[in-house]
XYZ file of C-alpha atoms in Angstrom:
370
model
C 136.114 73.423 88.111
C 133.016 73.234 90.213
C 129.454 74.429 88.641
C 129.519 77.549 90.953
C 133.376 78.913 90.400
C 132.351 78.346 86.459
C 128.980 80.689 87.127
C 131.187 83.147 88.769
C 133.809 83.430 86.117
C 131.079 83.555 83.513
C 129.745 86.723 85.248
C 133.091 88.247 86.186
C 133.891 87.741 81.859
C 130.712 89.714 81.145
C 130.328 92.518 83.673
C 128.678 94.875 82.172
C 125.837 92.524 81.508
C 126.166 91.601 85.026
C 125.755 95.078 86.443
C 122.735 95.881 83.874
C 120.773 92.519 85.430
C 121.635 93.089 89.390
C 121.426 96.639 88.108
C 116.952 95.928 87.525
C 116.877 93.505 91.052
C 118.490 96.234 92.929
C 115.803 99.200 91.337
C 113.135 96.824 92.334
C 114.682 95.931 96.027
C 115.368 99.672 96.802
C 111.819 100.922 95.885
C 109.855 97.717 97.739
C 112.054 98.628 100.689
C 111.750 102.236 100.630
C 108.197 102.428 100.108
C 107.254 99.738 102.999
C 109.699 101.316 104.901
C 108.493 104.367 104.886
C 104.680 103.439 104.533
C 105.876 101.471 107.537
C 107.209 104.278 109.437
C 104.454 105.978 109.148
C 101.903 103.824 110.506
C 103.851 103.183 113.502
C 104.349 106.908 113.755
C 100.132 107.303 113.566
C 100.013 104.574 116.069
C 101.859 106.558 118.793
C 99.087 108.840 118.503
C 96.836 106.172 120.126
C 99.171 104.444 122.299
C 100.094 107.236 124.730
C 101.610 104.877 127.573
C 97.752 102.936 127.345
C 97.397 99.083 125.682
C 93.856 99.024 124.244
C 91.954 101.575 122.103
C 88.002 101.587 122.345
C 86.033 103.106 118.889
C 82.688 102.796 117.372
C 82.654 98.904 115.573
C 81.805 100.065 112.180
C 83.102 103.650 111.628
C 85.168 103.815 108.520
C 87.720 106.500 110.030
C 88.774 106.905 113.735
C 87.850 110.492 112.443
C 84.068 109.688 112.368
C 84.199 107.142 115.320
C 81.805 108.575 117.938
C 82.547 107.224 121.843
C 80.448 108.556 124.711
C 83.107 110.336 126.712
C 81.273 108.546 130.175
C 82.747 105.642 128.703
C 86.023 106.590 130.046
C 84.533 107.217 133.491
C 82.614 103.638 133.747
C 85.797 101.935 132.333
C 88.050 103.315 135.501
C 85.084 102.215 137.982
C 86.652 98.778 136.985
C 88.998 97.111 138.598
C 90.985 96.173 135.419
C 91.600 99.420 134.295
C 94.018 101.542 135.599
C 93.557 104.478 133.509
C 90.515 105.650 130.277
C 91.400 108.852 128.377
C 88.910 109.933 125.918
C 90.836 111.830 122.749
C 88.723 113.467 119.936
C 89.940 113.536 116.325
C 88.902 116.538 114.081
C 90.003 118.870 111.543
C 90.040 122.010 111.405
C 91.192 125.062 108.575
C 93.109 128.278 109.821
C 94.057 130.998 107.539
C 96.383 129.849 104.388
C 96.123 126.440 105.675
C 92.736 124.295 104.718
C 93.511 121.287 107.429
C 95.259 121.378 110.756
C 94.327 118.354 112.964
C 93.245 118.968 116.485
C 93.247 116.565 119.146
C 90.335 117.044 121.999
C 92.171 116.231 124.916
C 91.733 116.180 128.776
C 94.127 118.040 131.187
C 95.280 114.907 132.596
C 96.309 113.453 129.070
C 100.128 112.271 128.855
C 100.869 113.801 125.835
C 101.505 117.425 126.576
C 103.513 116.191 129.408
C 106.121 114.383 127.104
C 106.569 117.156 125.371
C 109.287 120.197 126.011
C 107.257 123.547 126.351
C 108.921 125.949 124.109
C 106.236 129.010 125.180
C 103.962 128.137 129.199
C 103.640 125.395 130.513
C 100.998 122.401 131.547
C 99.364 124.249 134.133
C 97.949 126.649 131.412
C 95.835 123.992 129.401
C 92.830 123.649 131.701
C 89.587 121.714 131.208
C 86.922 124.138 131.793
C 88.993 126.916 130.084
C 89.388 127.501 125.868
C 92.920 127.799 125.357
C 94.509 125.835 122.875
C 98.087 124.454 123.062
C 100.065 124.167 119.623
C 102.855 121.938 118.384
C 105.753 123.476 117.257
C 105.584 123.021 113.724
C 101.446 124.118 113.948
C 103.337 127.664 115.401
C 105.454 128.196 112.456
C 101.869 128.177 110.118
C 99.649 129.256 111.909
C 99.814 132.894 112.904
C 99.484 133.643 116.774
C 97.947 137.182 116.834
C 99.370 140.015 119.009
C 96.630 139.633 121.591
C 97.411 135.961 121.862
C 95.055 134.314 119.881
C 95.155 131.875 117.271
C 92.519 131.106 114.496
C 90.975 128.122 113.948
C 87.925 127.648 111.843
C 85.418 131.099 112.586
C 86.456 131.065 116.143
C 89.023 132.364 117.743
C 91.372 130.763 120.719
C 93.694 132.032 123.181
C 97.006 129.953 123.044
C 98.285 128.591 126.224
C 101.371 127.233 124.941
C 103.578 126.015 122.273
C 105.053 122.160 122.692
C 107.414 120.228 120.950
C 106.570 116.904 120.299
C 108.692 113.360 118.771
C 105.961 112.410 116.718
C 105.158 114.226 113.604
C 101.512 114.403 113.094
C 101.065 115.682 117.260
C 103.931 118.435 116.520
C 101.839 119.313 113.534
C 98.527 119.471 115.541
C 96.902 121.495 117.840
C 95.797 120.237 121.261
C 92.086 121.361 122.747
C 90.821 120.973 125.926
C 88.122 118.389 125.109
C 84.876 120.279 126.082
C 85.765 122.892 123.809
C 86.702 120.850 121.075
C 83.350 119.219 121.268
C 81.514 122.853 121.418
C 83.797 123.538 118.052
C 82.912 120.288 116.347
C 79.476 119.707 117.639
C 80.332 116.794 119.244
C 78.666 117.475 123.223
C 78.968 114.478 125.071
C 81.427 112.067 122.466
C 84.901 110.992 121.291
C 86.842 109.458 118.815
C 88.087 106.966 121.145
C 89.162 106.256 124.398
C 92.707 104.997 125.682
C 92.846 102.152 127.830
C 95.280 101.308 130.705
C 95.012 98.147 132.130
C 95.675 97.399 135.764
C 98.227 95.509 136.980
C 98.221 91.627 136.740
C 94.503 91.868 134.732
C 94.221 91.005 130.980
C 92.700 92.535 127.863
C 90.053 90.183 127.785
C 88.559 91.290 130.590
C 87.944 94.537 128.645
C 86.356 93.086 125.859
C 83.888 91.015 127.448
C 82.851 94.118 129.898
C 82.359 95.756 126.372
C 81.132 92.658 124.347
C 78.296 93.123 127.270
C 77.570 96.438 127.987
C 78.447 98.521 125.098
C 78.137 95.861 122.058
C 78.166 98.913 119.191
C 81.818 99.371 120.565
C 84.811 97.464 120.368
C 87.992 97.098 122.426
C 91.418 96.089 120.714
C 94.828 95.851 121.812
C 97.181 97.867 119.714
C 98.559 95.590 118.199
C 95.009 94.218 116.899
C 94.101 97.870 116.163
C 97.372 98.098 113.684
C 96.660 95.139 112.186
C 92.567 95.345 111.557
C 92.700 99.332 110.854
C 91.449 99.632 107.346
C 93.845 102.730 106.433
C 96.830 101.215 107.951
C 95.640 97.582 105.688
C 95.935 99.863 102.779
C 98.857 101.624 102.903
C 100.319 98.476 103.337
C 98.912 96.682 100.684
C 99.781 99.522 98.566
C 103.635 99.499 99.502
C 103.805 95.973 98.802
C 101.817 96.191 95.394
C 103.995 99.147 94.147
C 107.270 97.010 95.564
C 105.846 94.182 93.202
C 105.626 96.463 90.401
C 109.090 97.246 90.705
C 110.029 93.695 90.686
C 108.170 93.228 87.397
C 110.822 95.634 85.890
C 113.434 93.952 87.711
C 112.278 90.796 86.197
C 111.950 91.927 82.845
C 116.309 93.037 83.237
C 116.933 89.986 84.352
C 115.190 87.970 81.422
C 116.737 90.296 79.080
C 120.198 89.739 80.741
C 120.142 86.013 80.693
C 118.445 85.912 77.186
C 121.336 87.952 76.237
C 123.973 86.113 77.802
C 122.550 82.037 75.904
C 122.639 84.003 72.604
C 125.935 85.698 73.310
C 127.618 82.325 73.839
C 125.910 79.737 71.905
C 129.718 78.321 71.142
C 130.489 77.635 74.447
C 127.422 76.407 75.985
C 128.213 73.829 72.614
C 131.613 73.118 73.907
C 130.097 72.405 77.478
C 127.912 70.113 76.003
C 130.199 68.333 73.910
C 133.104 68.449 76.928
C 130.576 65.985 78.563
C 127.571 68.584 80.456
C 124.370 67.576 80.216
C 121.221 69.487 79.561
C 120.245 69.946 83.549
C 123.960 71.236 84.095
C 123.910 73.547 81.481
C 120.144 74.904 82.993
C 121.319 74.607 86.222
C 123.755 76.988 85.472
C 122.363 79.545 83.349
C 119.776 79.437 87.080
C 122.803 79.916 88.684
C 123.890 82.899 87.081
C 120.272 84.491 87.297
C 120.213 83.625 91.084
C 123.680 85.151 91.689
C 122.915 88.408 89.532
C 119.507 88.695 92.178
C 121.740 87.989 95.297
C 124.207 91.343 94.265
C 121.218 93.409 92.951
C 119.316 92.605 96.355
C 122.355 93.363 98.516
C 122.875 96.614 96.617
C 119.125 97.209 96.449
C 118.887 96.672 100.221
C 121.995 99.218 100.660
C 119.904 102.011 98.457
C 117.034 101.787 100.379
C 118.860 101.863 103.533
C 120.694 104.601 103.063
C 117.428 106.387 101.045
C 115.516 106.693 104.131
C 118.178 107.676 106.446
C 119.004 110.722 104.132
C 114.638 111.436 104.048
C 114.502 111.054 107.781
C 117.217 113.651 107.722
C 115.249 115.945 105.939
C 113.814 118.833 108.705
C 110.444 118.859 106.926
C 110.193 115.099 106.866
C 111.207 114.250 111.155
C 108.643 113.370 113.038
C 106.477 112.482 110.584
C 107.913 108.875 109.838
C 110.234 106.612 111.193
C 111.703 104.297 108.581
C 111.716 100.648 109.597
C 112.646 97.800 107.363
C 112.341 94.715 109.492
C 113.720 91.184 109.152
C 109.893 90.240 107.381
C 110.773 92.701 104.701
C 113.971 91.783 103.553
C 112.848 88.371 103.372
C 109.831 89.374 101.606
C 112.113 91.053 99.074
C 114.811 88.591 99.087
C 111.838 85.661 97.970
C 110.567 87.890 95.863
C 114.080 88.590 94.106
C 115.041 84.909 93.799
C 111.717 84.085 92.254
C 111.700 87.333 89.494
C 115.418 85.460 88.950
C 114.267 81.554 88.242
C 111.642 82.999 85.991
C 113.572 85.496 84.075
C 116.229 82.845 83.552
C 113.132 80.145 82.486
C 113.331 80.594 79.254
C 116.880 81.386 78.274
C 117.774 77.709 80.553
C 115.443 75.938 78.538
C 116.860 76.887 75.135
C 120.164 77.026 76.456
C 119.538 73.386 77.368
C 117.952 71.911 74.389
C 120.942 73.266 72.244
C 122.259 70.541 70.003
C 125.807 70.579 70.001
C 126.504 70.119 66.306
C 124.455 72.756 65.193
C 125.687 75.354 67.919
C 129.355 75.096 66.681
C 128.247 76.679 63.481
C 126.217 79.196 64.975
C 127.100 82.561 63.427
């Protein structure tokens, strides 16, 4: 009988042991999935925010929040005088309150923004959101909150808006939102003459680091980043995932602690016949190797069932009305194999100390082990 049909059968004789160790790896694999899954989702659902069919984002170098990032709007203009830029829309972060709701986020936006257009106009259409003009456009889930008066008007803050439309929007966070042209969002925010950031379009066949050096050179309190650079160097986005992958580590800690408990369990619960293996000719490493074994197989079915949970967690929150839009759960190749190492190494140290004792046994002595 090989070492590995012997760890199986040993498992198979004790199941319920078995399910109470894969039982703590699978807890610990469905909540570090879940959480960077959905912690995931929901950066890449802020991101789309930025993105907006553009490949760079320009914001002030040291703000601490795009929301107190202040761009002057020309930028936009003296970035589409160059011939690497295709396209520079400047967008303007802000919150606002409106009756029994303290924050609704509005977007400063120009006319000419692809957003709106993306969108399916439940209530008028494009033409009504005008530069030079006040009226606000609302996502549909900012409609169902926030009460549109009978003369039209919505609202916000201690100034009231006509509304030029309602828009339904994939992401989350826009459909949430309410959309102002940008001159009156400055007026409303005392913000005349700035931005949170401007969009960035390059041309055809020129490169990104064309951008940044025009910046590096002309506007050196700025900086230009790809999105991908922006998603990796934003300090919210670092933290939310540094938190998912602390909290999935926490997790794991439990998991561990199952699995030690399990294997410790399982050396005491058979002292006889590790004995018998010993004396049947197995040596110490063979009778570590497998009491690793089984730890590493009880991991393997926890983190398949773990990876199932999670899986089929954040499909049933995605389905949730409340909850679409607002993330997208991804768990990516990185992740399971994140969680995988991390489940094969809570199982060699859980099963540490239960191999080592397991493996100094002395034969004689175990046989009359009561």
């Amino acid at each position: 009988m090989s070492l590995w049909r012997m760890i199986w059968t040993n498992l198979r004789r004790h199941r319920v042991r078995t399910g109470i160790g894969a039982a703590g790896i699978a807890l610990g694999v469905a909540t570090m999935l879940s959480v960077v899954g959905l912690l995931g989702g929901a950066v890449k659902m802020f991101e789309r925010i930025l993105r907006t069919d553009a490949e760079m984002v320009v914001f002030e170098k040291n703000a601490s929040d795009l929301f107190f990032s202040n761009v002057p709007v020309s930028l936009a203009d003296e970035l589409e005088k160059t011939p690497f830029v295709k396209e520079a829309r400047p967008v303007l972060f802000a919150i606002v309150s409106a009756p029994d709701r303290p924050i609704v986020t509005c977007f400063g936006i120009e006319s000419g923004d692809g957003r709106l257009r993306k969108g399916q106009w439940l209530r008028g259409n494009p033409k009504n959101f005008k530069d030079d003009a006040r009226a606000v456009v609302l996502g549909e889930r900012a409609a169902d909150f926030v009460d549109i008066g009978p003369d039209g008007e919505v609202e916000l803050g201690h100034e009231r808006y006509p509304v030029a439309g309602v828009v339904r929007l994939e992401n989350g966070f826009e459909n949430g939102g309410v959309f102002m042209p940008l001159a009156a969002c400055q007026e409303a925010f005392h913000k005349s003459g700035a931005c949170s950031v401007v969009t960035v379009a390059l041309a055809k066949g020129h490169d990104s680091k064309e951008v940044k050096s025009w910046m590096a050179s002309r506007h050196p309190q700025l900086t230009a980043l790809e999105n991908e650079e922006f998603s990796r160097s934003y300090s919210q986005f670092q933290i939310l995932k540094t938190t998912a992958w602390v909290v999935g580590g926490c997790a794991f800690l439990l998991g561990g602690l199952s699995v030690t408990n399990t294997m410790i369990l399982s050396v005491f619960g058979r002292i006889k016949e590790l004995a018998i293996a010993r004396v049947c000719g197995f040596s110490r490493a063979q009778i570590a190797g497998m009491i690793f074994g089984e730890s590493l197989l009880v991991s393997a079915i926890g983190t398949m069932v773990g990876w199932g949970l999670s899986g089929l967690g954040l499909q049933l929150l995605k389905a949730i009305p409340q909850m679409q839009g607002y993330i997208e759960p991804r768990i990516g190749w990185m992740e399971i194999a994140g969680a995988m190492a991390l489940a094969a190494i809570t199982a060699l140290a859980g099963a540490m100390y239960p191999a080592w004792y397991a493996a100094k046994l002395n034969p004689a002595q175990a046989l009359r082990f009561e």
